[in-house]
Coordinates of C-alpha atoms in Angstrom, one line a residue:
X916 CA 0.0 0.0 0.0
X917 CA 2.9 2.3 1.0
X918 CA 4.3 2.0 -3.0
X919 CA 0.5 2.9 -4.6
X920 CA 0.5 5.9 -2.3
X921 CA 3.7 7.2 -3.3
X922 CA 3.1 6.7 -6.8
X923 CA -0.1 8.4 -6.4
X924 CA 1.7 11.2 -4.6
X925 CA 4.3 11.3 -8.2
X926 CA 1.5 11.6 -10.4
X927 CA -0.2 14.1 -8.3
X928 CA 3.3 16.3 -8.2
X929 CA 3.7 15.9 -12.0
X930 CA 0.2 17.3 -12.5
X931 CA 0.9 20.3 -10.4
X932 CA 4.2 21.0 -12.6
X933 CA 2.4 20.8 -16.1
X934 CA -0.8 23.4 -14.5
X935 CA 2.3 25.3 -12.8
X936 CA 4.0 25.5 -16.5
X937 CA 0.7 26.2 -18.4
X938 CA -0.4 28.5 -16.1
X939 CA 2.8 30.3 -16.9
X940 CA 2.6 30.3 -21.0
X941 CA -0.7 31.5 -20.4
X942 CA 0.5 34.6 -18.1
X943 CA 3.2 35.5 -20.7
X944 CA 0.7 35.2 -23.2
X945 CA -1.9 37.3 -21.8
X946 CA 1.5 39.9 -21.1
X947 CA 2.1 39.8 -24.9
X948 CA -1.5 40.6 -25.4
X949 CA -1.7 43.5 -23.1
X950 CA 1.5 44.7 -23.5
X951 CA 1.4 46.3 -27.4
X952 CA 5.4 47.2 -27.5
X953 CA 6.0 43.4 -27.1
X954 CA 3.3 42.4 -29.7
X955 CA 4.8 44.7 -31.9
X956 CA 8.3 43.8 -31.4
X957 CA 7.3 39.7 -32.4
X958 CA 5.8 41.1 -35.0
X959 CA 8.5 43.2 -36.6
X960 CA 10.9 40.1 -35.8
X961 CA 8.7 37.6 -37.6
X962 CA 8.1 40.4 -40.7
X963 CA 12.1 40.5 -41.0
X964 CA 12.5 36.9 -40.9
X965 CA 10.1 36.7 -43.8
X966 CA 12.0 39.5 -45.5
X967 CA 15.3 37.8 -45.2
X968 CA 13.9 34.4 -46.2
X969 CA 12.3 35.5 -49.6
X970 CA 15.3 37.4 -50.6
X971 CA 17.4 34.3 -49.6
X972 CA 15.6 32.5 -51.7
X973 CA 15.9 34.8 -54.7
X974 CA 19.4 34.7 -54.3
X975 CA 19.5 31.1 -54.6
X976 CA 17.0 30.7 -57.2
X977 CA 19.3 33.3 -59.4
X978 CA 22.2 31.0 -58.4
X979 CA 20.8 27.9 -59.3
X980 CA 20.0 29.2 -62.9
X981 CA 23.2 30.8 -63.4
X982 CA 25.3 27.9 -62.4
X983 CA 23.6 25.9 -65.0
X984 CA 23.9 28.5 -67.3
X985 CA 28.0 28.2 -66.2
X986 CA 28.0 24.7 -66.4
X987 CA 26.7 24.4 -70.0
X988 CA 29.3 27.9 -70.8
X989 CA 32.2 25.5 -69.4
X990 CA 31.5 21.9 -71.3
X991 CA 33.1 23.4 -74.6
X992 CA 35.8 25.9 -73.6
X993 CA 36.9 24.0 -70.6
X994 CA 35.7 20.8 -70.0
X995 CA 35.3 19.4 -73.1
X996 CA 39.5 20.3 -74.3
X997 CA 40.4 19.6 -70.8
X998 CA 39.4 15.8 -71.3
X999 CA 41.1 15.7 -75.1
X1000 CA 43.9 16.8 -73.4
X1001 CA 43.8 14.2 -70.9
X1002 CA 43.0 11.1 -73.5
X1003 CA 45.9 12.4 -75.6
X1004 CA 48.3 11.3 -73.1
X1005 CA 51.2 14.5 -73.2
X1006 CA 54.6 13.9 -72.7
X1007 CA 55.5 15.3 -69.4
X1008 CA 59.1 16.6 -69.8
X1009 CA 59.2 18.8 -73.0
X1010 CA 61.4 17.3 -76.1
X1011 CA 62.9 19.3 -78.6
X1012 CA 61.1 20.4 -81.6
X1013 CA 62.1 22.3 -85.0
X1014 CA 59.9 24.2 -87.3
X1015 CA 60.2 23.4 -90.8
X1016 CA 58.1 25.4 -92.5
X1017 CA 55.7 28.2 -91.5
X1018 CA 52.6 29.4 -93.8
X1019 CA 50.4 32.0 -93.4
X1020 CA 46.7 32.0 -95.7
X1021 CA 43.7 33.2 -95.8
X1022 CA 40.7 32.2 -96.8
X1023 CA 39.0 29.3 -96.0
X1024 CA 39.5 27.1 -98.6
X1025 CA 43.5 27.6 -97.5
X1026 CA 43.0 27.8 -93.9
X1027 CA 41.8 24.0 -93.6
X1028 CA 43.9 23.7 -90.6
X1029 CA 45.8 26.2 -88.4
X1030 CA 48.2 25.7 -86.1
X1031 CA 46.5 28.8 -84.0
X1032 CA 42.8 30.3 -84.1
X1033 CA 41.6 33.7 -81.7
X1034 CA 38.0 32.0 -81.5
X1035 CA 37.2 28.5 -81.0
X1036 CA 33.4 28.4 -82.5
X1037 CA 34.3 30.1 -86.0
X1038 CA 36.2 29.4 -88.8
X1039 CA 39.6 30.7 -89.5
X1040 CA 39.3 32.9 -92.6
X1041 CA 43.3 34.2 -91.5
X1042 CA 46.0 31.2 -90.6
X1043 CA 49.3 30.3 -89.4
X1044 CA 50.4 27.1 -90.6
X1045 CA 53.3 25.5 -89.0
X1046 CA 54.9 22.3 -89.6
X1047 CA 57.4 20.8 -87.0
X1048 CA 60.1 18.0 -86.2
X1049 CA 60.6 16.4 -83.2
X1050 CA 62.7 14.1 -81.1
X1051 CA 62.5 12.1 -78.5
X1052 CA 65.5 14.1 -76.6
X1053 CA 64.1 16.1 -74.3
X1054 CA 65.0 20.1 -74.1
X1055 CA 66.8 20.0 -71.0
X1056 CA 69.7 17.4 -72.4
X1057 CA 69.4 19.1 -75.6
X1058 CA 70.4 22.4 -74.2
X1059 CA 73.3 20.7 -72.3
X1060 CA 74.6 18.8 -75.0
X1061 CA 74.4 21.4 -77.1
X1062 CA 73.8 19.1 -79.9
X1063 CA 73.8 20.5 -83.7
X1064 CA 70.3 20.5 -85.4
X1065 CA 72.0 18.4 -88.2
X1066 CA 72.9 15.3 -86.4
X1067 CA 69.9 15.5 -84.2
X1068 CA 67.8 11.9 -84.9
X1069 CA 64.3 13.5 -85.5
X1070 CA 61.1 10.8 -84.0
X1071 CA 58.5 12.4 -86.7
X1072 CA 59.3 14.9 -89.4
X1073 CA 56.9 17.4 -90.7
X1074 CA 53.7 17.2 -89.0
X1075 CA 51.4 20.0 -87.5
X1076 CA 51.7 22.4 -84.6
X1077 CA 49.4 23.6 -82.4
X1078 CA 49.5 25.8 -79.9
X1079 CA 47.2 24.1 -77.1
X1080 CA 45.3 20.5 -77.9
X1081 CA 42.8 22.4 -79.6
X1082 CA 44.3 24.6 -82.0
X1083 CA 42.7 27.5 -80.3
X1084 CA 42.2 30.3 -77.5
X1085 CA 41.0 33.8 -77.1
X1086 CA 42.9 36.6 -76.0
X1087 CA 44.5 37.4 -74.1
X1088 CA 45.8 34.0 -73.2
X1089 CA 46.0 33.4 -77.2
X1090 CA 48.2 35.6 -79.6
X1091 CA 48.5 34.1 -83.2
X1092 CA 50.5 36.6 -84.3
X1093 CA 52.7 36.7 -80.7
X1094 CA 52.9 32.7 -81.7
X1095 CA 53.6 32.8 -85.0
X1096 CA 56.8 35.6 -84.1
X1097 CA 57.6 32.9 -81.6
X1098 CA 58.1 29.6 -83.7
X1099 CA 57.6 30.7 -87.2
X1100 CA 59.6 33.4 -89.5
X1101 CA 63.0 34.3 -88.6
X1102 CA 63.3 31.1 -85.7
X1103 CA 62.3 28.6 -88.8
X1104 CA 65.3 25.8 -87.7
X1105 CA 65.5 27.0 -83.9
X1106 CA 65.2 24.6 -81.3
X1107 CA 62.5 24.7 -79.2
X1108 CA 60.5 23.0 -76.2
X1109 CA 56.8 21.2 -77.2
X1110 CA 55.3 18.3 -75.9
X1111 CA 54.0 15.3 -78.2
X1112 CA 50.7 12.9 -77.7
X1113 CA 51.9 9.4 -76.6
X1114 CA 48.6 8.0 -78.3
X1115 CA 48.3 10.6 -81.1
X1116 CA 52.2 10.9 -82.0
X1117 CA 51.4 13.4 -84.9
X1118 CA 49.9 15.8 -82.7
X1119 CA 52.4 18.3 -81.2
X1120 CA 51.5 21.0 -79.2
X1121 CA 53.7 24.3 -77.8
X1122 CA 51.6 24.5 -74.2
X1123 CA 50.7 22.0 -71.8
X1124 CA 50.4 21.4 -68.3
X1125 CA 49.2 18.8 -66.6
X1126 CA 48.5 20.2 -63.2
X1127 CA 46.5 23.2 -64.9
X1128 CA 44.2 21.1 -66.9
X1129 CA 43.1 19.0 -64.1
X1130 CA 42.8 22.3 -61.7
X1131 CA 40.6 23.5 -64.0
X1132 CA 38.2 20.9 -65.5
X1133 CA 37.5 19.8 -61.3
X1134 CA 36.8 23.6 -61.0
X1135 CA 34.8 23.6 -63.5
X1136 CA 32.9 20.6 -62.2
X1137 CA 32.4 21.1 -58.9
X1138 CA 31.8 24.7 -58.4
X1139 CA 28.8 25.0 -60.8
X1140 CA 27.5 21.7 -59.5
X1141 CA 28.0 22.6 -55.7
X1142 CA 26.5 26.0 -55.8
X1143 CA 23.2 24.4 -58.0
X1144 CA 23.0 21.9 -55.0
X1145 CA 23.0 23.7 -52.1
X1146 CA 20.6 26.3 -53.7
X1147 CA 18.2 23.7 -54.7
X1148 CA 18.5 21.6 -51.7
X1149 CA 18.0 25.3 -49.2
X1150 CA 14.8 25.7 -51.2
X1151 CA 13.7 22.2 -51.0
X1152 CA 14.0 22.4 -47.8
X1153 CA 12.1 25.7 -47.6
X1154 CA 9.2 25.1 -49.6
X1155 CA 8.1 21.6 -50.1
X1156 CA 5.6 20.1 -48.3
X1157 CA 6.6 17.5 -47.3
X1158 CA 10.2 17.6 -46.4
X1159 CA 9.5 19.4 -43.1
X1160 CA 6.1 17.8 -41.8
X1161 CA 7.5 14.9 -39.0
X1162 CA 5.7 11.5 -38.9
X1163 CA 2.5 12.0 -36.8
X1164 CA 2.9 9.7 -33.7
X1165 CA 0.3 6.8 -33.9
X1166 CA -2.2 6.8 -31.2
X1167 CA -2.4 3.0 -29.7
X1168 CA -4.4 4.1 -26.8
X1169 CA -7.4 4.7 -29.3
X1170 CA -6.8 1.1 -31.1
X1171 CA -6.5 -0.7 -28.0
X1172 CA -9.5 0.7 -26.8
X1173 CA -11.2 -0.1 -30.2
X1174 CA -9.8 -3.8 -30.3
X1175 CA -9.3 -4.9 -26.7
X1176 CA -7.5 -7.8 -26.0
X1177 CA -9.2 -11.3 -25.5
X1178 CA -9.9 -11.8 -21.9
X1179 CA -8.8 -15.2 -20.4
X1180 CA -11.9 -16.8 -20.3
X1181 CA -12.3 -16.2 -24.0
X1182 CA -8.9 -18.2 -24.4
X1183 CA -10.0 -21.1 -22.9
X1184 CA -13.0 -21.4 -25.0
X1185 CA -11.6 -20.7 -28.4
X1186 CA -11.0 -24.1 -30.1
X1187 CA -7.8 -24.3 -32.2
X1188 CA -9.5 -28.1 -34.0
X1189 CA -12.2 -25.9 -36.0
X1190 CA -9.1 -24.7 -38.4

């Protein structure tokens, strides 16, 4: 009996505290509905809350479009020659090349190939046209050798020179006529670094990097990619429906009142042998 009446005296104690703490919203409730200064001051809180979450969301709506927009911008002037570059497989260490023979045309029945375009989407009515050879000596022992050009052992004679994998640029990164000075005219027959494809040996190019072109085709993957998710997932979050309701809890009390449990008497009389 002593354990009933102290439980009793628990549940009594509890029942006190939640009227004590009701009693309590209620009184600063009633204060907030008295008091005009403090209604006011929830009100202006909740009005700049609403203010700062709608421009929020603009922000990131406008982001979310314009990294797409970025995304699709990058795939052909990054991306895109950043994974030709990769799948021609560059010599690391630059060898030494020689240029045999520079041509400049226009037109573009002449221009069907240049070793250097300003403008990657149009054709090249104006080209340089430079033809190279190469050996597998890289610069660096060339230059202390000191070998003569004559009696150098040449891997590929006479095949085309770009000045990036894609034959292209725009300024100011890309100078034809600053690349043309460079390896073409007067230097015709002067050594010079370039790096040749392992799986495309033809293809010989005057810039490459390795560490560059991966830096900037994850940049270019990432970022846009990271910025559209965030945004999206924010607003998600913001706006739909369902992502912030919780799982309403599941009221047993009113289905075990609805389906009681068999009593014992019922036990003994049901009669397994009728199934």
């Amino acid at each position: 009996m002593g354990a009933e009446e102290e439980e009793e005296e628990e549940e009594e104690e509890e029942e006190e505290k939640g009227e004590g703490e009701e009693e309590e919203e209620d009184e600063e409730k009633d204060a907030a509905t008295k008091d005009p200064a403090a209604g006011d001051e929830l009100e202006e809180i909740e009005t700049l809350l609403e203010k700062a979450k709608f421009y929020t969301s603009l922000c990131m709506g406008t982001t979310a479009i314009l990294s797409v927009f970025a995304f699709l911008f990058l795939i052909p002037f990054i991306i895109d020659p950043a994974i030709s570059t990769i799948l021609a497989d560059y010599q690391q260490e630059p060898v030494t090349c020689v240029a045999t023979e520079h041509v400049y045309s226009e037109g573009l029945s002449n221009c069907t190939w240049a070793s250097c375009r300003e403008g990657c989407t149009t054709a090249a009515l104006r080209c340089h046209q430079i033809r190279v050879n190469y050996s597998l000596v890289t610069f660096d022992n060339w230059t202390k050798l000191n070998t003569p050009v004559e009696e150098i052992d040449w891997f590929v004679n006479d095949t085309k020179f770009f000045i990036n994998t894609e034959g292209c640029g725009y300024p100011p990164r890309v100078n034809c006529s600053v690349f043309a000075k460079k390896y073409g005219y007067k230097n015709l027959g002067t050594p010079f670094p370039c790096y040749y494809s392992k799986n495309y040996p033809e293809m010989v190019v005057a810039r490459y990097s390795w560490d560059d072109n991966l830096r900037w085709m994850i940049l270019s993957l990432i970022i846009p990619n990271l910025l559209f998710g965030i945004s999206i997932g924010v607003l998600s979050y913001w706006y739909c429906p369902r992502c912030n309701q919780e799982e309403p809890d599941i009221d047993t009390a009113s289905f075990v009142e609805k389906f009681p449990p068999p009593k014992d008497e019922d036990m003994e009389d049901y009669d397994t042998n009728e199934y």
